Short mmCIF file of C-alpha atoms in Angstrom, two decimals:
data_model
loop_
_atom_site.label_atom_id
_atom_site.label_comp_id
_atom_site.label_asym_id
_atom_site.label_seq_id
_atom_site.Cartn_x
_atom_site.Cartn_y
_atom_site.Cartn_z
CA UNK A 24 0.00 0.00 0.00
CA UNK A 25 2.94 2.90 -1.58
CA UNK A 26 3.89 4.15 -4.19
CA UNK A 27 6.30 3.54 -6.39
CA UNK A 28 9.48 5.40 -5.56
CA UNK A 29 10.23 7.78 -9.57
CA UNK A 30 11.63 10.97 -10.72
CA UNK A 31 10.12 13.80 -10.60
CA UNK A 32 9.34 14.31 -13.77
CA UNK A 33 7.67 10.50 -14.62
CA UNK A 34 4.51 11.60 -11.73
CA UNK A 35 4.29 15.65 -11.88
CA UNK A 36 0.66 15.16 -10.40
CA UNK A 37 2.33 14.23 -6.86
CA UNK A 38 2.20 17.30 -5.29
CA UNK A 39 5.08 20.03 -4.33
CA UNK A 40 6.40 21.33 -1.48
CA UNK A 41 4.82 24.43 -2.06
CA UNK A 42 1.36 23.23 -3.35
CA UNK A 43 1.21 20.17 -0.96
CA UNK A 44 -2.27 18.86 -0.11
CA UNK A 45 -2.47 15.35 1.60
CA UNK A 46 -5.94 15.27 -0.33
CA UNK A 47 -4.23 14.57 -3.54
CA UNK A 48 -1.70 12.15 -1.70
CA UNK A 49 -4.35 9.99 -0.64
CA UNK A 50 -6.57 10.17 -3.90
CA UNK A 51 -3.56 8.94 -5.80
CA UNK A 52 -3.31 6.21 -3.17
CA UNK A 53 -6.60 5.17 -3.59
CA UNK A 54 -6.20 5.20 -7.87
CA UNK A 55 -2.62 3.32 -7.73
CA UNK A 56 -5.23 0.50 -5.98
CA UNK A 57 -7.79 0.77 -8.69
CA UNK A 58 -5.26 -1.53 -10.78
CA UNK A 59 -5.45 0.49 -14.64
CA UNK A 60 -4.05 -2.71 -16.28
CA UNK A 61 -7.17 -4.37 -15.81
CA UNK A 62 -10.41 -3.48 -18.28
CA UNK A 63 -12.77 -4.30 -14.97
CA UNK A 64 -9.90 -2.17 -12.95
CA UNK A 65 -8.47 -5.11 -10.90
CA UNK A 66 -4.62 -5.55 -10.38
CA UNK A 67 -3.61 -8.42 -11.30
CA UNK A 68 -1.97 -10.16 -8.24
CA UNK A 69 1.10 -12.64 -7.27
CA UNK A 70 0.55 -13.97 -3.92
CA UNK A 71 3.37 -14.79 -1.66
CA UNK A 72 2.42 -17.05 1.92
CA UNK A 73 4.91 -16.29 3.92
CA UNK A 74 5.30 -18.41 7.40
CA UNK A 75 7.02 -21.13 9.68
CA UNK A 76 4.26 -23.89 9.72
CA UNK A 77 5.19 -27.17 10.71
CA UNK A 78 1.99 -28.64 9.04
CA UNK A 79 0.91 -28.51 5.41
CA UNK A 80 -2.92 -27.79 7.09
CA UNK A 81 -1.18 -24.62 8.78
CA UNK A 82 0.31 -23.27 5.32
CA UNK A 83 -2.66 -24.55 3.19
CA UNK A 84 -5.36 -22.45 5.41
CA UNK A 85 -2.97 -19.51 5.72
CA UNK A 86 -2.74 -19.46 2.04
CA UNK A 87 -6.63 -19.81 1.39
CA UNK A 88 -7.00 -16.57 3.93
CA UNK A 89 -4.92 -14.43 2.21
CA UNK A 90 -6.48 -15.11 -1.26
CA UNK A 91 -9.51 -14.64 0.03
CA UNK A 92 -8.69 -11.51 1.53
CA UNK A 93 -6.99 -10.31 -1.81
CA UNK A 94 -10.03 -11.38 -3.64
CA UNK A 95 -12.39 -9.59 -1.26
CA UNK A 96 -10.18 -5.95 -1.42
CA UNK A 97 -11.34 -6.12 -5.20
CA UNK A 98 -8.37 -7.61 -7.22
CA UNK A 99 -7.42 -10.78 -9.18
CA UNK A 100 -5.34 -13.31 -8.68
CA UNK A 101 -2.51 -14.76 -11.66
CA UNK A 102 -0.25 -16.63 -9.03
CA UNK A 103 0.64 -17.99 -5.60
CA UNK A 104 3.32 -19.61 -3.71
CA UNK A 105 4.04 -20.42 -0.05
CA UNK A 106 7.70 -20.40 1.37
CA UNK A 107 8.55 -21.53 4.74
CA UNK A 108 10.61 -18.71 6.13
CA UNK A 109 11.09 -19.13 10.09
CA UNK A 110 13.24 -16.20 10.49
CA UNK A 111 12.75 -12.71 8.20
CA UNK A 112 15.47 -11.03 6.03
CA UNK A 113 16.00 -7.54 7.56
CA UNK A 114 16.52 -6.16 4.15
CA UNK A 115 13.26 -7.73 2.18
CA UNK A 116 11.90 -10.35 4.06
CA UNK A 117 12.10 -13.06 1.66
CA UNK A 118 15.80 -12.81 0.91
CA UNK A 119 17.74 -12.20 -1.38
CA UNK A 120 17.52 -15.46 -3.92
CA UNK A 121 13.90 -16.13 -2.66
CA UNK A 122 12.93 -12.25 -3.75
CA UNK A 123 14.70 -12.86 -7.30
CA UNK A 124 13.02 -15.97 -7.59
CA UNK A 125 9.64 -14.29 -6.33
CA UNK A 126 9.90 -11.19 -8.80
CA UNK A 127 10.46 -13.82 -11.62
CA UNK A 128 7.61 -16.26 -11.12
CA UNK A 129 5.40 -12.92 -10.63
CA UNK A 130 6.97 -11.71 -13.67
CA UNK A 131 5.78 -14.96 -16.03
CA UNK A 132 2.53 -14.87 -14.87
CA UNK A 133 1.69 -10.69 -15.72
CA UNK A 134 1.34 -9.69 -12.48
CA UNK A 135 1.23 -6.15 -11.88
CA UNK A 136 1.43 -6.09 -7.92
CA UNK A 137 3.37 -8.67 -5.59
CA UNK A 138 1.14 -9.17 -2.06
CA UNK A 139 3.23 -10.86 0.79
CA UNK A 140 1.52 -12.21 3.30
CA UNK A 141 3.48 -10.71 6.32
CA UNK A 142 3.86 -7.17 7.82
CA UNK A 143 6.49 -5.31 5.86
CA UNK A 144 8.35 -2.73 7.82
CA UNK A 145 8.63 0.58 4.99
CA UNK A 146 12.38 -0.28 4.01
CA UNK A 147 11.32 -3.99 3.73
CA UNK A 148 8.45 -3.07 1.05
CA UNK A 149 10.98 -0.27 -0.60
CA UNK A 150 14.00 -3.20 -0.90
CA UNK A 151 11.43 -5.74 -2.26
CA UNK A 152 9.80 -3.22 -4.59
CA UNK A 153 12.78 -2.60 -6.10
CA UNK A 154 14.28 -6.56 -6.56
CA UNK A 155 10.98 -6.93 -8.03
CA UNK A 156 9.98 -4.47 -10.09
CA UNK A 157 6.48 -4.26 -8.86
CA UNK A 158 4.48 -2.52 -6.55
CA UNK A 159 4.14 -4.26 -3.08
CA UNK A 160 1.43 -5.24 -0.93
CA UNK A 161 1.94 -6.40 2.63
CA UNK A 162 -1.10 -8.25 4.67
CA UNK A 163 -1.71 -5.10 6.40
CA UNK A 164 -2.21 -3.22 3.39
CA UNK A 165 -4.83 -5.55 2.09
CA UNK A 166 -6.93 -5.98 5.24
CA UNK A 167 -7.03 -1.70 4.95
CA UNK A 168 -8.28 -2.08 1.74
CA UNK A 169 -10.76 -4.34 2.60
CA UNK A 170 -11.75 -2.56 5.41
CA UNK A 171 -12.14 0.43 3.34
CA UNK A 172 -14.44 -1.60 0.48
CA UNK A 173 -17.01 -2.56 3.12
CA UNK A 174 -16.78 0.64 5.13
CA UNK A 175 -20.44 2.16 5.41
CA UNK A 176 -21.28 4.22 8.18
CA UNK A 177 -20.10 7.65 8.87
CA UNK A 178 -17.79 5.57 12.15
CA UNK A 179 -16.80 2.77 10.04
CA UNK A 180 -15.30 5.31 7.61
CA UNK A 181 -13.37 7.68 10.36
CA UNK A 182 -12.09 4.40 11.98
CA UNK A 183 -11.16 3.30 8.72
CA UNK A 184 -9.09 6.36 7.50
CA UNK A 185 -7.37 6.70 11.22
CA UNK A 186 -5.81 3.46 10.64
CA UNK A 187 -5.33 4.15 6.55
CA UNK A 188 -3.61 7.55 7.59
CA UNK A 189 -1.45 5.67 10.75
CA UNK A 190 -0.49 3.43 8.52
CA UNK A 191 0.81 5.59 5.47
CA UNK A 192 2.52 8.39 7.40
CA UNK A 193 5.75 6.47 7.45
CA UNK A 194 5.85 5.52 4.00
CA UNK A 195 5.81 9.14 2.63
CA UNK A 196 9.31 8.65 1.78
CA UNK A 197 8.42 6.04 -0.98
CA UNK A 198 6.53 8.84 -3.44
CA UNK A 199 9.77 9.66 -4.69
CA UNK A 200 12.50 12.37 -5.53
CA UNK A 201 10.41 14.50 -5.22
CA UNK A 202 9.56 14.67 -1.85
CA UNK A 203 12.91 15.90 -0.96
CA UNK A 204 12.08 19.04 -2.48
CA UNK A 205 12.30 21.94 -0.19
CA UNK A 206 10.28 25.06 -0.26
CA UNK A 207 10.95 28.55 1.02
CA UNK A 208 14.63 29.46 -0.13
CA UNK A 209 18.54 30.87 0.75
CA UNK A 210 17.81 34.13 2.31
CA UNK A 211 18.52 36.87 5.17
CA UNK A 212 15.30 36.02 5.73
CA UNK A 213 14.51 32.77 6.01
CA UNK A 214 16.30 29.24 6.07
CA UNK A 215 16.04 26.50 3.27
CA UNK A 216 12.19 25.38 4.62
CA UNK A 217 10.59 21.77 4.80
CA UNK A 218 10.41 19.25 2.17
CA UNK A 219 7.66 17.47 0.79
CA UNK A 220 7.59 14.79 2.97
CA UNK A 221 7.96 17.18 6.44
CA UNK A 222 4.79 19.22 4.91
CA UNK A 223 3.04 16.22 3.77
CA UNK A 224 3.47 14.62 7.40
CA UNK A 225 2.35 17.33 9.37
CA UNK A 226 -0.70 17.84 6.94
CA UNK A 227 -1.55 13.78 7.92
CA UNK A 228 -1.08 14.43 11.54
CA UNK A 229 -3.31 17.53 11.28
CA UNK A 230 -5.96 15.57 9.56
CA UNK A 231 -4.94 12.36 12.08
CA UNK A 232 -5.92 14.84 14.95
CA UNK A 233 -9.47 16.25 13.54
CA UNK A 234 -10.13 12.71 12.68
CA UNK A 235 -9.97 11.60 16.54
CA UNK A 236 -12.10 14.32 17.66
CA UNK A 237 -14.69 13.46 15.49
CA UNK A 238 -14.07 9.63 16.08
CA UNK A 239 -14.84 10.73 20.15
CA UNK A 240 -17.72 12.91 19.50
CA UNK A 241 -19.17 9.45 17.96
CA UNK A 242 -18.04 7.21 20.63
CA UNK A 243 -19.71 9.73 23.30
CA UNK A 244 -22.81 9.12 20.68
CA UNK A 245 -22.98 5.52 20.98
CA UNK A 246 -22.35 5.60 24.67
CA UNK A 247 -25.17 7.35 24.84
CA UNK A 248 -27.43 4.95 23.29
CA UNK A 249 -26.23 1.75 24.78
CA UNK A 250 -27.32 3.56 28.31
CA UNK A 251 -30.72 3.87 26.43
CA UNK A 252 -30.46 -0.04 26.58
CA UNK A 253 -29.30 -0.74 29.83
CA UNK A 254 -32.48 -2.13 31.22
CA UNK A 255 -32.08 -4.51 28.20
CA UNK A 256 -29.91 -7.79 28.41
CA UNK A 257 -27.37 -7.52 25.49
CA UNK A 258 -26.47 -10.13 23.63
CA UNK A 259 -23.11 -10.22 21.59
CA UNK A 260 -21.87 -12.06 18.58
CA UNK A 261 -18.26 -12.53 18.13
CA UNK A 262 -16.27 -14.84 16.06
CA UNK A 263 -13.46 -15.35 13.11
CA UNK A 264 -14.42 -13.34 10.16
CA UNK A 265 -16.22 -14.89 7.62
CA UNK A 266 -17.25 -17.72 10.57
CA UNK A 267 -21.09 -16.91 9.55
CA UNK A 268 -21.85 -14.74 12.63
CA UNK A 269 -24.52 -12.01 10.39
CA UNK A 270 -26.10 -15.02 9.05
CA UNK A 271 -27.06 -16.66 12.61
CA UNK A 272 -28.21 -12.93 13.20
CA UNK A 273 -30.42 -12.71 10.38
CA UNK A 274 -31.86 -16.28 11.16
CA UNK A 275 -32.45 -15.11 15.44
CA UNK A 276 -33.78 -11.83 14.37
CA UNK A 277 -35.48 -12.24 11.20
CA UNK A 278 -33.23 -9.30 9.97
CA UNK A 279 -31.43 -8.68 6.04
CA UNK A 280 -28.00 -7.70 6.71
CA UNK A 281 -25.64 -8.29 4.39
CA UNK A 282 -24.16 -11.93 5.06
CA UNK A 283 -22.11 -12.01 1.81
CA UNK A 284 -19.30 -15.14 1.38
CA UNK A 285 -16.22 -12.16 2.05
CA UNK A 286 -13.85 -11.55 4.82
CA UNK A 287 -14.75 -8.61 7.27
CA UNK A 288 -18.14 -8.13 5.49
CA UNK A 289 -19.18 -6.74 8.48
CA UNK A 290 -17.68 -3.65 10.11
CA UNK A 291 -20.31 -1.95 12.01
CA UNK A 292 -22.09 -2.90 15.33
CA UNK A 293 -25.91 -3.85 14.35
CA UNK A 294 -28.49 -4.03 16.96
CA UNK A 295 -31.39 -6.16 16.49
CA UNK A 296 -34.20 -7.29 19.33
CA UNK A 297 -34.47 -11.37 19.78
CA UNK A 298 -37.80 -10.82 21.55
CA UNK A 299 -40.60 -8.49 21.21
CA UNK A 300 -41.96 -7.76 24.25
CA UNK A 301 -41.59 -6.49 27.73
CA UNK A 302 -37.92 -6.87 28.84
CA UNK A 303 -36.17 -7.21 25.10
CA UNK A 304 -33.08 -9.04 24.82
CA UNK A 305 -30.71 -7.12 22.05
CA UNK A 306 -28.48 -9.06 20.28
CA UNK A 307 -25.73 -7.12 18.53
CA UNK A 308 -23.46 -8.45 15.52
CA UNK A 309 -19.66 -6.88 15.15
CA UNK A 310 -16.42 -7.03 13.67
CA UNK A 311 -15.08 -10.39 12.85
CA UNK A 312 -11.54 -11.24 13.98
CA UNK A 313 -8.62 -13.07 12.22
CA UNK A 314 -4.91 -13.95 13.05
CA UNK A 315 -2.19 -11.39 13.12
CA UNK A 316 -4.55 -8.49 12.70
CA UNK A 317 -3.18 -5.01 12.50
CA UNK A 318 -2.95 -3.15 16.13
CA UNK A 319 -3.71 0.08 14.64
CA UNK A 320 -6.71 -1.75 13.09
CA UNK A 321 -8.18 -3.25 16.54
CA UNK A 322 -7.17 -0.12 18.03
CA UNK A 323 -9.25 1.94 15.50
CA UNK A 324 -12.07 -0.62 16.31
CA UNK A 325 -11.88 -0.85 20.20
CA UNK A 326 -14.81 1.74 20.41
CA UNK A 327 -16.98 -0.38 17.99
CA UNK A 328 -16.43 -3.35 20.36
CA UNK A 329 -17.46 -1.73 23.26
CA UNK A 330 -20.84 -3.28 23.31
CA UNK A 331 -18.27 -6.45 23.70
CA UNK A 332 -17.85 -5.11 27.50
CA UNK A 333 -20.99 -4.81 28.64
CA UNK A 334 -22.71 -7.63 27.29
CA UNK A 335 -24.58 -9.96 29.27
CA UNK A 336 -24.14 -13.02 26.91
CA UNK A 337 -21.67 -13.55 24.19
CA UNK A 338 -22.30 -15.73 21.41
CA UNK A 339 -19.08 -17.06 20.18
CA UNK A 340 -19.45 -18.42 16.26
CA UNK A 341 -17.43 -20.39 15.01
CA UNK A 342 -17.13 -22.46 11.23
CA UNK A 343 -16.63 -25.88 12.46
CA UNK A 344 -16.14 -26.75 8.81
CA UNK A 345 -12.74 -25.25 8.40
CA UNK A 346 -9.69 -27.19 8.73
CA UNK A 347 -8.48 -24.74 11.66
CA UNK A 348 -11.57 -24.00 13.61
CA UNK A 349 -9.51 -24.91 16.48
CA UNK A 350 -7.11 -21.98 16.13
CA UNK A 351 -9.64 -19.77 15.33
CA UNK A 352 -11.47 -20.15 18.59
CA UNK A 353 -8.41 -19.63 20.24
CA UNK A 354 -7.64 -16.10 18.44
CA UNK A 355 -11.21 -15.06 19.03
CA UNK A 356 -10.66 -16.15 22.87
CA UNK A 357 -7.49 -14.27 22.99
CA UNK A 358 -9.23 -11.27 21.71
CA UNK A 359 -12.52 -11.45 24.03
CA UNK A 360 -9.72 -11.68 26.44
CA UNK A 361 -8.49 -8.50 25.07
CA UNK A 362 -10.93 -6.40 25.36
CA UNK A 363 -12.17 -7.08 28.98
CA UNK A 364 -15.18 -9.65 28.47
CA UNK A 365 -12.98 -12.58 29.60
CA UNK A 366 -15.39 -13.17 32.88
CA UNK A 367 -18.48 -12.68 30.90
CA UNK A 368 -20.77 -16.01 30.20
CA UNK A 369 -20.62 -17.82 27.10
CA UNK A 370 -22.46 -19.59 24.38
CA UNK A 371 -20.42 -21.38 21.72
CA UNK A 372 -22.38 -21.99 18.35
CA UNK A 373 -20.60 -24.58 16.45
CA UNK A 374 -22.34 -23.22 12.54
CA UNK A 375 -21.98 -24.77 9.16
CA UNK A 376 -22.63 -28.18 10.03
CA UNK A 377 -24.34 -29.20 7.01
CA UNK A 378 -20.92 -28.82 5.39
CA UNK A 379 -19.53 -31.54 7.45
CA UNK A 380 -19.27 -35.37 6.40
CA UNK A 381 -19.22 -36.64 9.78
CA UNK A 382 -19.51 -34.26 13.16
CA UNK A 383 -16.82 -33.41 14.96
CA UNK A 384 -16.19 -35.91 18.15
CA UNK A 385 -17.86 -34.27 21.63
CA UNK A 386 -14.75 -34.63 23.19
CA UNK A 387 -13.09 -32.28 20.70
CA UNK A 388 -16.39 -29.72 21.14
CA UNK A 389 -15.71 -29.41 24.92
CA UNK A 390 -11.92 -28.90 25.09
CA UNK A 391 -12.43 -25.61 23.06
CA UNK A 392 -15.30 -24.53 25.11
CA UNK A 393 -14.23 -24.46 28.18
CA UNK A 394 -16.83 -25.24 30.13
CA UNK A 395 -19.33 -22.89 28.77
CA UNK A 396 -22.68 -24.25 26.49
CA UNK A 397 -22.42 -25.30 22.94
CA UNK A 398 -23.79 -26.28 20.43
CA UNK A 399 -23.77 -27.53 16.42
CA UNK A 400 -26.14 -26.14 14.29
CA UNK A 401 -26.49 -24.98 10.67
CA UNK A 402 -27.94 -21.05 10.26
CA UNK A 403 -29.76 -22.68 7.13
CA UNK A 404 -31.97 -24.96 9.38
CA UNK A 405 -35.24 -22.98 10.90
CA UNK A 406 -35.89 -25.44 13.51
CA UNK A 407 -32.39 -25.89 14.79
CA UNK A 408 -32.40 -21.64 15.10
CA UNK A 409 -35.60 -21.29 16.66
CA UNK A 410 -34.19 -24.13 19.73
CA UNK A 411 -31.05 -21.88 19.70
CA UNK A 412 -33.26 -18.60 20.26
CA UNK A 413 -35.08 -20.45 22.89
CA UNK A 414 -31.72 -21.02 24.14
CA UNK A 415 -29.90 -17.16 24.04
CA UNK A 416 -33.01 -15.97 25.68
CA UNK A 417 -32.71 -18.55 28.30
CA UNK A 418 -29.38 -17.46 29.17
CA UNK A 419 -29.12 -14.20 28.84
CA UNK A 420 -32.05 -13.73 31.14
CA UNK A 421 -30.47 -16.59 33.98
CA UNK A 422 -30.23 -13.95 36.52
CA UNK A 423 -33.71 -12.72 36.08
CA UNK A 424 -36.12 -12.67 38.99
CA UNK A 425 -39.43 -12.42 39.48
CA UNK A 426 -41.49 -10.11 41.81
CA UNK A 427 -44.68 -8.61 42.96
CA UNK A 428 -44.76 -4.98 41.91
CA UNK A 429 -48.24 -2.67 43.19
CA UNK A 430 -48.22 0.32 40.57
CA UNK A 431 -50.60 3.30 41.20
CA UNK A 432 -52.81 4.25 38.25
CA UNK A 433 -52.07 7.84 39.24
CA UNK A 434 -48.56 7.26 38.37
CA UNK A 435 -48.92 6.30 34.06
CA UNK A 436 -44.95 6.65 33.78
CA UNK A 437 -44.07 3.94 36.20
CA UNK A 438 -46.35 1.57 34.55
CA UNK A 439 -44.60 2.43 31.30
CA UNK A 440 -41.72 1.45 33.05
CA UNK A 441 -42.74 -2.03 33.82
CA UNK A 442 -43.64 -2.54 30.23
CA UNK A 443 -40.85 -1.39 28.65
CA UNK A 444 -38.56 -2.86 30.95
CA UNK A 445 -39.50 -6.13 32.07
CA UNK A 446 -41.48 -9.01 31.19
CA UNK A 447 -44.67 -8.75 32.87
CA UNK A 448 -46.05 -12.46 33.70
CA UNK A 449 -49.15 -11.66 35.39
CA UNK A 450 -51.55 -8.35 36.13
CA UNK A 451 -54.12 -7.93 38.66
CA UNK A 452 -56.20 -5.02 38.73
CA UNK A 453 -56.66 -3.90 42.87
CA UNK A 454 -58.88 -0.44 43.94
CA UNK A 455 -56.13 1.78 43.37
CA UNK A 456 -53.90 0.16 40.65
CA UNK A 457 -52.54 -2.59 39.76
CA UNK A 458 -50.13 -5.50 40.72
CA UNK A 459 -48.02 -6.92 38.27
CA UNK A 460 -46.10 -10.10 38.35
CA UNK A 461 -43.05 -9.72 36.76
CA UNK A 462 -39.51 -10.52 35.92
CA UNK A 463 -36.46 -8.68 34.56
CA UNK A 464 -33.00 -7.76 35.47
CA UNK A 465 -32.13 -7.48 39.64
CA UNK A 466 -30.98 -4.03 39.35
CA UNK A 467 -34.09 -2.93 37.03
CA UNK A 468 -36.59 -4.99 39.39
CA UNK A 469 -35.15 -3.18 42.34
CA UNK A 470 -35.84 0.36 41.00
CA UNK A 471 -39.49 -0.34 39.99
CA UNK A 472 -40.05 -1.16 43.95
CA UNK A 473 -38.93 1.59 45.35
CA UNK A 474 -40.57 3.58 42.22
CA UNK A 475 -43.59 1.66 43.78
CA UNK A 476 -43.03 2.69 47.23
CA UNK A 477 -42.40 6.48 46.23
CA UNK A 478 -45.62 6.67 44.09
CA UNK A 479 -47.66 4.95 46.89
#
């Protein structure tokens, strides 16, 4: 995700010291992604696994990941390797006879950019760029571009640019030449000035800076509304990207969200209610996870996860069809861990079982889980979906209790209250109001009665 590094005079349209505007730097990021060599504007793509697997299922699913990330940031694919590297090359990573031999294979297949999976350090992607002849594309950059694709909201975007700027202000240096340019001059007056690549970095961190204020004014927004649903037990569903997590939302909730076949299709938190009455459970969808993902990305994401926090329940989904569905419970545990939700109860949902030939042993189940609830389902079977509502709703509301609540009809808010905030069992209309049997959360049960006591 750089440029490649030219004279001055073979890219004009970067801009000068004296005209700089990181507008234009970005927009010309975005176009050098747009691939021209392609009619449907794909780049045509080499692929490069890098790792130290032990296992040929380790470097076969690590391979299949990063095509299907490179597929799902827009481009096409001419070629692919794996090489078993355990320890990187300072200078490019892949060495110096595995880069030649890298560049060449790319070379007799028409590719136009060489992705490695691995994170490049800037003189890494500079070094290989240049063995190569190609443009280079390191794991981080593709999971930004992705990212950026399936960006929607007005948060997803400013989370999304945050990291895209973090990530390209120290690779200003690969534009070119011409960022050594300096502007102001020799004078009495005043010394030789900044280059390019000074004015062009404090014009990111400017932008960085606006950027986090309006990422906080948002977070302060959604804080705000989750505290609109704290009488509400929260349900949240978490899982390896592409695990099938919006899919088991849509079949709980009846919803449409998108619940396309593509890495990180989801990137905003979606709030839907599992039950429709009087003490709603919400179950919220989020951000999938994957291995080795980008701090500045989870960073950039942290606020979007919040709901993680606070949630009653989590639902952890996992595809029990892949190969590694082991690891990837462990790098979704790690990050639960992560972000403070370690202690909170959980429900593992085993999906995609109707791509299975045989299910996996029991044994095998409950070693991942822990301890906590599973179970194997398929989000394509209605009956096994409606037991697993049946289920989340059963657990989530666990603490529940029930009691007798007397409610004034002189006081029409509180009995709004009991409505909208608890499940109301029974009602039994008295001489001055009514007495409701009903159950909801202890801390939302206790306010009604002293409500009750106050409005007596």
């Amino acid at each position: 995700m750089r440029f490649i590094s030219r004279p001055i005079e073979e890219h004009p349209e970067v801009p000068l010291a004296d005209e700089g505007q990181y507008e234009q730097l970005v927009a010309r990021w975005a176009r050098r992604f747009k691939g021209p060599a392609e009619p449907d504007g794909k780049n045509r793509c080499y692929v490069v696994s890098v790792g130290a697997w032990t296992e040929d299922v380790q470097r076969d699913a690590q391979l299949a990941e990063i095509l299907a990330l490179v597929r799902a940031q827009g481009d096409g694919i001419v070629g692919h390797e794996t090489l078993r590297r355990p320890i990187p090359d300072p200078r490019t990573y892949l060495g110096r006879g595995g880069a030649n031999e890298v560049a060449a294979r790319a070379a007799e297949c028409g590719a136009d950019m060489l992705v490695v999976d691995a994170e490049l350090t800037p003189s890494q992607a500079r070094n290989l760029e240049d063995v190569a002849g190609l443009p280079v594309c390191d794991r981080e950059a593709v999971i930004l571009n992705v990212f950026l694709r399936h960006a929607r909201t007005q948060r997803a975007r400013i989370q999304v640019e945050i990291a895209q700027l973090e990530y390209l202000r120290p690779r200003i240096r690969g534009l070119g030449l011409d960022m050594d340019q300096q502007s102001g001059g020799m004078t009495k007056a005043r010394g030789p000035g900044e280059t390019a690549s000074e004015l062009l970095a404090r014009r990111l961190d400017g932008r960085l800076a606006e950027l986090h204020r309006q990422s906080a004014r948002l977070v302060r927004a959604g804080d705000t509304q989750r505290r609109g649903r704290e009488t509400c037990q929260r349900v949240v569903l978490v899982g390896y990207t592409n695990a099938g997590k919006t899919s088991v939302m849509n079949a709980l909730t009846a919803a449409e969200l998108s619940a396309r076949d593509m890495p990180f299709e989801t990137l905003d938190t979606t709030s839907r209610c599992l039950t429709r009455h009087g003490g709603d459970v919400i179950l919220s969808d989020s951000v999938g996870f994957i291995r080795r993902l980008p701090p500045r990305l989870l960073a950039s994401f942290e606020s979007t996860l919040a709901e993680l926090s606070e949630a009653s329940l989590v639902l952890v989904v996992l595809d029990v069809s892949d190969p590694e569905w082991v690891m990837h419970a462990e790098t979704t545990e790690a990050q639960i861990s992560r972000l403070g939700a370690a202690e909170t109860p959980r429900l593992y949902i085993f999906n995609k079982a109707d791509r299975l030939d045989a299910a996996p042993h029991p044994e095998a189940l409950r070693a991942v889980c822990g301890g906590h609830p599973h179970t194997l389902v398929s989000s394509h079977d209605p009956a096994a979906m409606d037991h697993l509502r049946d289920e989340v709703v059963r657990l989530a509301r666990k603490e529940h209790r029930q009691a007798r609540v007397f409610v004034p009809y002189a006081a029409p808010a509180l009995l709004a209250r009991v409505y909208a905030e608890c499940r109301v069992l029974t009602t039994e209309a008295v001489e001055r109001g009514l007495v409701f049997t009903l159950e909801g959360a202890p801390h939302v049960v206790a306010q009604l009665q002293r409500a009750a006591k106050e409005n007596r």
